[in-house]
C-alpha atoms as an extended CHARMM CRD file, in Angstrom:
* protein
*
       124  EXT
         1         1  GLN       CA             48.5350000000      -25.0940000000       40.9340000000  PROA      1               0.0000000000
         2         2  VAL       CA             47.2090000000      -27.4710000000       38.7250000000  PROA      2               0.0000000000
         3         3  GLN       CA             45.8380000000      -28.3280000000       35.3320000000  PROA      3               0.0000000000
         4         4  LEU       CA             43.3570000000      -30.1350000000       33.7340000000  PROA      4               0.0000000000
         5         5  VAL       CA             42.2980000000      -30.5630000000       30.2350000000  PROA      5               0.0000000000
         6         6  GLU       CA             39.0820000000      -32.6640000000       29.3990000000  PROA      6               0.0000000000
         7         7  SER       CA             38.2790000000      -34.3290000000       25.7310000000  PROA      7               0.0000000000
         8         8  GLY       CA             36.6200000000      -37.2160000000       24.2730000000  PROA      8               0.0000000000
         9         9  GLY       CA             33.0580000000      -35.5650000000       23.9280000000  PROA      9               0.0000000000
        10        10  GLY       CA             30.4280000000      -35.1760000000       21.2000000000  PROA      10              0.0000000000
        11        11  LEU       CA             27.3830000000      -35.8250000000       19.3630000000  PROA      11              0.0000000000
        12        12  VAL       CA             25.8000000000      -39.5130000000       20.2370000000  PROA      12              0.0000000000
        13        13  GLN       CA             22.1360000000      -40.7720000000       19.9740000000  PROA      13              0.0000000000
        14        14  ALA       CA             20.2080000000      -42.2680000000       22.5400000000  PROA      14              0.0000000000
        15        15  GLY       CA             21.6340000000      -44.6920000000       23.7720000000  PROA      15              0.0000000000
        16        16  ASP       CA             25.0070000000      -44.3630000000       23.3410000000  PROA      16              0.0000000000
        17        17  SER       CA             28.2880000000      -44.7680000000       24.6380000000  PROA      17              0.0000000000
        18        18  LEU       CA             30.8330000000      -42.2670000000       25.4760000000  PROA      18              0.0000000000
        19        19  ARG       CA             34.0850000000      -41.9930000000       27.4380000000  PROA      19              0.0000000000
        20        20  LEU       CA             35.5800000000      -39.1000000000       28.5420000000  PROA      20              0.0000000000
        21        21  SER       CA             39.0480000000      -38.1390000000       29.9880000000  PROA      21              0.0000000000
        22        22  CYS       CA             40.4420000000      -35.5330000000       32.0890000000  PROA      22              0.0000000000
        23        23  ALA       CA             44.5710000000      -35.1400000000       31.5040000000  PROA      23              0.0000000000
        24        24  ALA       CA             46.2990000000      -33.1270000000       34.6100000000  PROA      24              0.0000000000
        25        25  SER       CA             49.7860000000      -30.9920000000       35.3310000000  PROA      25              0.0000000000
        26        26  GLY       CA             50.9550000000      -30.3430000000       38.2410000000  PROA      26              0.0000000000
        27        27  ARG       CA             53.4030000000      -31.2580000000       40.4490000000  PROA      27              0.0000000000
        28        28  THR       CA             50.8670000000      -32.3400000000       43.0310000000  PROA      28              0.0000000000
        29        29  ALA       CA             47.6950000000      -33.5490000000       40.8440000000  PROA      29              0.0000000000
        30        30  SER       CA             47.3790000000      -37.0740000000       41.6750000000  PROA      30              0.0000000000
        31        31  SER       CA             47.0710000000      -36.5590000000       45.9140000000  PROA      31              0.0000000000
        32        32  TYR       CA             43.8420000000      -34.7210000000       44.6980000000  PROA      32              0.0000000000
        33        33  GLY       CA             40.5940000000      -36.4970000000       44.1260000000  PROA      33              0.0000000000
        34        34  MET       CA             38.8010000000      -35.7020000000       40.5930000000  PROA      34              0.0000000000
        35        35  GLY       CA             35.2040000000      -34.8980000000       40.1810000000  PROA      35              0.0000000000
        36        36  TRP       CA             33.2600000000      -34.8370000000       36.3970000000  PROA      36              0.0000000000
        37        37  PHE       CA             30.5770000000      -31.9400000000       36.2110000000  PROA      37              0.0000000000
        38        38  ARG       CA             28.1680000000      -30.6750000000       33.9210000000  PROA      38              0.0000000000
        39        39  GLN       CA             26.1840000000      -28.3690000000       32.9760000000  PROA      39              0.0000000000
        40        40  ALA       CA             23.0620000000      -27.7530000000       30.6700000000  PROA      40              0.0000000000
        41        41  PRO       CA             21.8670000000      -24.7370000000       29.1130000000  PROA      41              0.0000000000
        42        42  GLY       CA             19.9980000000      -21.6260000000       31.2770000000  PROA      42              0.0000000000
        43        43  THR       CA             20.9760000000      -24.0180000000       34.9860000000  PROA      43              0.0000000000
        44        44  GLU       CA             23.2670000000      -24.7260000000       37.1850000000  PROA      44              0.0000000000
        45        45  ARG       CA             26.9360000000      -26.3650000000       36.7680000000  PROA      45              0.0000000000
        46        46  GLU       CA             26.0430000000      -30.1520000000       38.8700000000  PROA      46              0.0000000000
        47        47  PHE       CA             28.0910000000      -32.5650000000       40.6710000000  PROA      47              0.0000000000
        48        48  VAL       CA             28.3790000000      -36.1060000000       38.5860000000  PROA      48              0.0000000000
        49        49  ALA       CA             30.5320000000      -38.1570000000       40.1440000000  PROA      49              0.0000000000
        50        50  ALA       CA             33.6920000000      -38.0190000000       41.9950000000  PROA      50              0.0000000000
        51        51  ILE       CA             36.8900000000      -40.0720000000       43.0750000000  PROA      51              0.0000000000
        52        52  SER       CA             39.5400000000      -40.6790000000       45.5610000000  PROA      52              0.0000000000
        53        53  TRP       CA             43.2040000000      -39.4720000000       44.5450000000  PROA      53              0.0000000000
        54        54  SER       CA             43.7380000000      -43.2150000000       45.2620000000  PROA      54              0.0000000000
        55        55  GLY       CA             41.0140000000      -44.3670000000       43.6030000000  PROA      55              0.0000000000
        56        56  GLY       CA             39.7020000000      -46.6300000000       45.7030000000  PROA      56              0.0000000000
        57        57  ARG       CA             36.5890000000      -44.4760000000       46.6690000000  PROA      57              0.0000000000
        58        58  THR       CA             33.2650000000      -43.3680000000       44.3020000000  PROA      58              0.0000000000
        59        59  SER       CA             30.3530000000      -40.7610000000       45.1640000000  PROA      59              0.0000000000
        60        60  TYR       CA             27.7320000000      -40.8740000000       42.1210000000  PROA      60              0.0000000000
        61        61  ALA       CA             25.4960000000      -38.4130000000       40.9390000000  PROA      61              0.0000000000
        62        62  ASP       CA             21.9160000000      -40.7440000000       41.2520000000  PROA      62              0.0000000000
        63        63  SER       CA             20.6360000000      -39.8510000000       38.0690000000  PROA      63              0.0000000000
        64        64  VAL       CA             24.2090000000      -41.0850000000       36.0300000000  PROA      64              0.0000000000
        65        65  LYS       CA             24.6570000000      -44.2710000000       39.0810000000  PROA      65              0.0000000000
        66        66  GLY       CA             24.4440000000      -47.3670000000       37.1290000000  PROA      66              0.0000000000
        67        67  ARG       CA             25.6440000000      -45.5370000000       34.3770000000  PROA      67              0.0000000000
        68        68  PHE       CA             28.0070000000      -44.2900000000       33.7570000000  PROA      68              0.0000000000
        69        69  THR       CA             31.8940000000      -44.8350000000       35.9150000000  PROA      69              0.0000000000
        70        70  ILE       CA             35.0760000000      -42.4410000000       36.8520000000  PROA      70              0.0000000000
        71        71  SER       CA             38.0080000000      -44.4630000000       37.4650000000  PROA      71              0.0000000000
        72        72  ARG       CA             41.0910000000      -43.2630000000       37.0350000000  PROA      72              0.0000000000
        73        73  ASP       CA             45.0190000000      -43.6870000000       35.9790000000  PROA      73              0.0000000000
        74        74  ASN       CA             47.3040000000      -41.8680000000       38.3670000000  PROA      74              0.0000000000
        75        75  ALA       CA             50.2320000000      -43.0400000000       35.9340000000  PROA      75              0.0000000000
        76        76  GLN       CA             49.1170000000      -40.9560000000       33.0140000000  PROA      76              0.0000000000
        77        77  ASN       CA             47.2990000000      -38.4390000000       34.9960000000  PROA      77              0.0000000000
        78        78  THR       CA             44.4170000000      -39.4840000000       33.8970000000  PROA      78              0.0000000000
        79        79  VAL       CA             40.6410000000      -39.5220000000       35.3820000000  PROA      79              0.0000000000
        80        80  TYR       CA             38.5530000000      -40.2460000000       33.3880000000  PROA      80              0.0000000000
        81        81  LEU       CA             34.2870000000      -40.9650000000       33.3190000000  PROA      81              0.0000000000
        82        82  GLN       CA             33.0140000000      -43.2990000000       30.9140000000  PROA      82              0.0000000000
        83        83  MET       CA             29.2200000000      -42.8970000000       29.8180000000  PROA      83              0.0000000000
        84        84  ASN       CA             26.6640000000      -45.5280000000       28.8840000000  PROA      84              0.0000000000
        85        85  SER       CA             24.0220000000      -45.5430000000       28.3260000000  PROA      85              0.0000000000
        86        86  LEU       CA             23.3970000000      -41.6810000000       27.6800000000  PROA      86              0.0000000000
        87        87  LYS       CA             19.8640000000      -39.7380000000       27.3700000000  PROA      87              0.0000000000
        88        88  PRO       CA             18.8200000000      -36.3670000000       26.1920000000  PROA      88              0.0000000000
        89        89  GLU       CA             18.9270000000      -34.9750000000       29.3030000000  PROA      89              0.0000000000
        90        90  ASP       CA             23.0670000000      -35.9810000000       29.1860000000  PROA      90              0.0000000000
        91        91  THR       CA             23.6340000000      -33.4760000000       27.2130000000  PROA      91              0.0000000000
        92        92  ALA       CA             25.3320000000      -30.4900000000       28.7790000000  PROA      92              0.0000000000
        93        93  VAL       CA             29.1240000000      -29.5540000000       28.7360000000  PROA      93              0.0000000000
        94        94  TYR       CA             31.3560000000      -32.2190000000       31.3460000000  PROA      94              0.0000000000
        95        95  TYR       CA             34.0750000000      -30.3920000000       33.0170000000  PROA      95              0.0000000000
        96        96  CYS       CA             36.7120000000      -31.9580000000       35.4650000000  PROA      96              0.0000000000
        97        97  ALA       CA             37.6450000000      -30.9020000000       38.5110000000  PROA      97              0.0000000000
        98        98  ALA       CA             40.3680000000      -31.4190000000       41.4630000000  PROA      98              0.0000000000
        99        99  GLY       CA             39.0660000000      -31.2720000000       45.0000000000  PROA      99              0.0000000000
       100       100  ARG       CA             41.0040000000      -32.5930000000       47.7030000000  PROA      100             0.0000000000
       101       101  LEU       CA             38.0200000000      -33.9140000000       49.8070000000  PROA      101             0.0000000000
       102       102  ALA       CA             36.4710000000      -35.4310000000       46.8180000000  PROA      102             0.0000000000
       103       103  PRO       CA             34.8780000000      -37.7230000000       47.2060000000  PROA      103             0.0000000000
       104       104  MET       CA             32.7270000000      -36.8240000000       50.1190000000  PROA      104             0.0000000000
       105       105  VAL       CA             32.3560000000      -33.4520000000       49.1290000000  PROA      105             0.0000000000
       106       106  ARG       CA             30.2910000000      -31.8730000000       46.2550000000  PROA      106             0.0000000000
       107       107  LEU       CA             29.9390000000      -28.7410000000       45.8640000000  PROA      107             0.0000000000
       108       108  ARG       CA             31.2510000000      -26.6630000000       43.2530000000  PROA      108             0.0000000000
       109       109  ARG       CA             33.0130000000      -23.8760000000       46.5320000000  PROA      109             0.0000000000
       110       110  ASP       CA             34.7230000000      -27.9340000000       47.1470000000  PROA      110             0.0000000000
       111       111  TYR       CA             36.7280000000      -27.4360000000       44.6630000000  PROA      111             0.0000000000
       112       112  ASP       CA             39.7010000000      -26.2990000000       43.7580000000  PROA      112             0.0000000000
       113       113  TYR       CA             41.0340000000      -26.4670000000       39.5640000000  PROA      113             0.0000000000
       114       114  TRP       CA             38.9070000000      -26.5460000000       36.8750000000  PROA      114             0.0000000000
       115       115  GLY       CA             38.8200000000      -27.9340000000       33.2490000000  PROA      115             0.0000000000
       116       116  GLN       CA             37.9920000000      -26.1890000000       30.5380000000  PROA      116             0.0000000000
       117       117  GLY       CA             34.4590000000      -28.3310000000       29.4360000000  PROA      117             0.0000000000
       118       118  THR       CA             33.5040000000      -30.6170000000       27.2280000000  PROA      118             0.0000000000
       119       119  GLN       CA             30.9370000000      -30.8760000000       25.1700000000  PROA      119             0.0000000000
       120       120  VAL       CA             28.6560000000      -33.4830000000       25.1350000000  PROA      120             0.0000000000
       121       121  THR       CA             25.8150000000      -34.4010000000       23.2880000000  PROA      121             0.0000000000
       122       122  VAL       CA             22.5340000000      -36.8800000000       22.6870000000  PROA      122             0.0000000000
       123       123  SER       CA             19.9600000000      -36.9050000000       20.0950000000  PROA      123             0.0000000000
       124       124  SER       CA             16.5520000000      -38.4820000000       20.6060000000  PROA      124             0.0000000000
């Protein structure tokens, strides 16, 4: 069992930056690949970024490539999503998820554990 708790969301202006954190707990947490997803009102939850258990491999959605960076600190059991040059269309609830095959998988069903989400709102 892996428990995930996100933090770091908030209200920012377009062009600003935010860093989201996801604290993982559980005996096997560090052996999981991790991903970030987001869901805006009325839309499906979509893949944002993912990282392997070692941190050596990452993948990004085209919409965030070059602006967002995913990283992890296994000593702290924490995964980060650095979000730069934020746009109003980045507004969503952001979820952290754990999946053994990340970052090679991008579907919601491929992730086994989920956090409760943190709201990110970007004003124009």
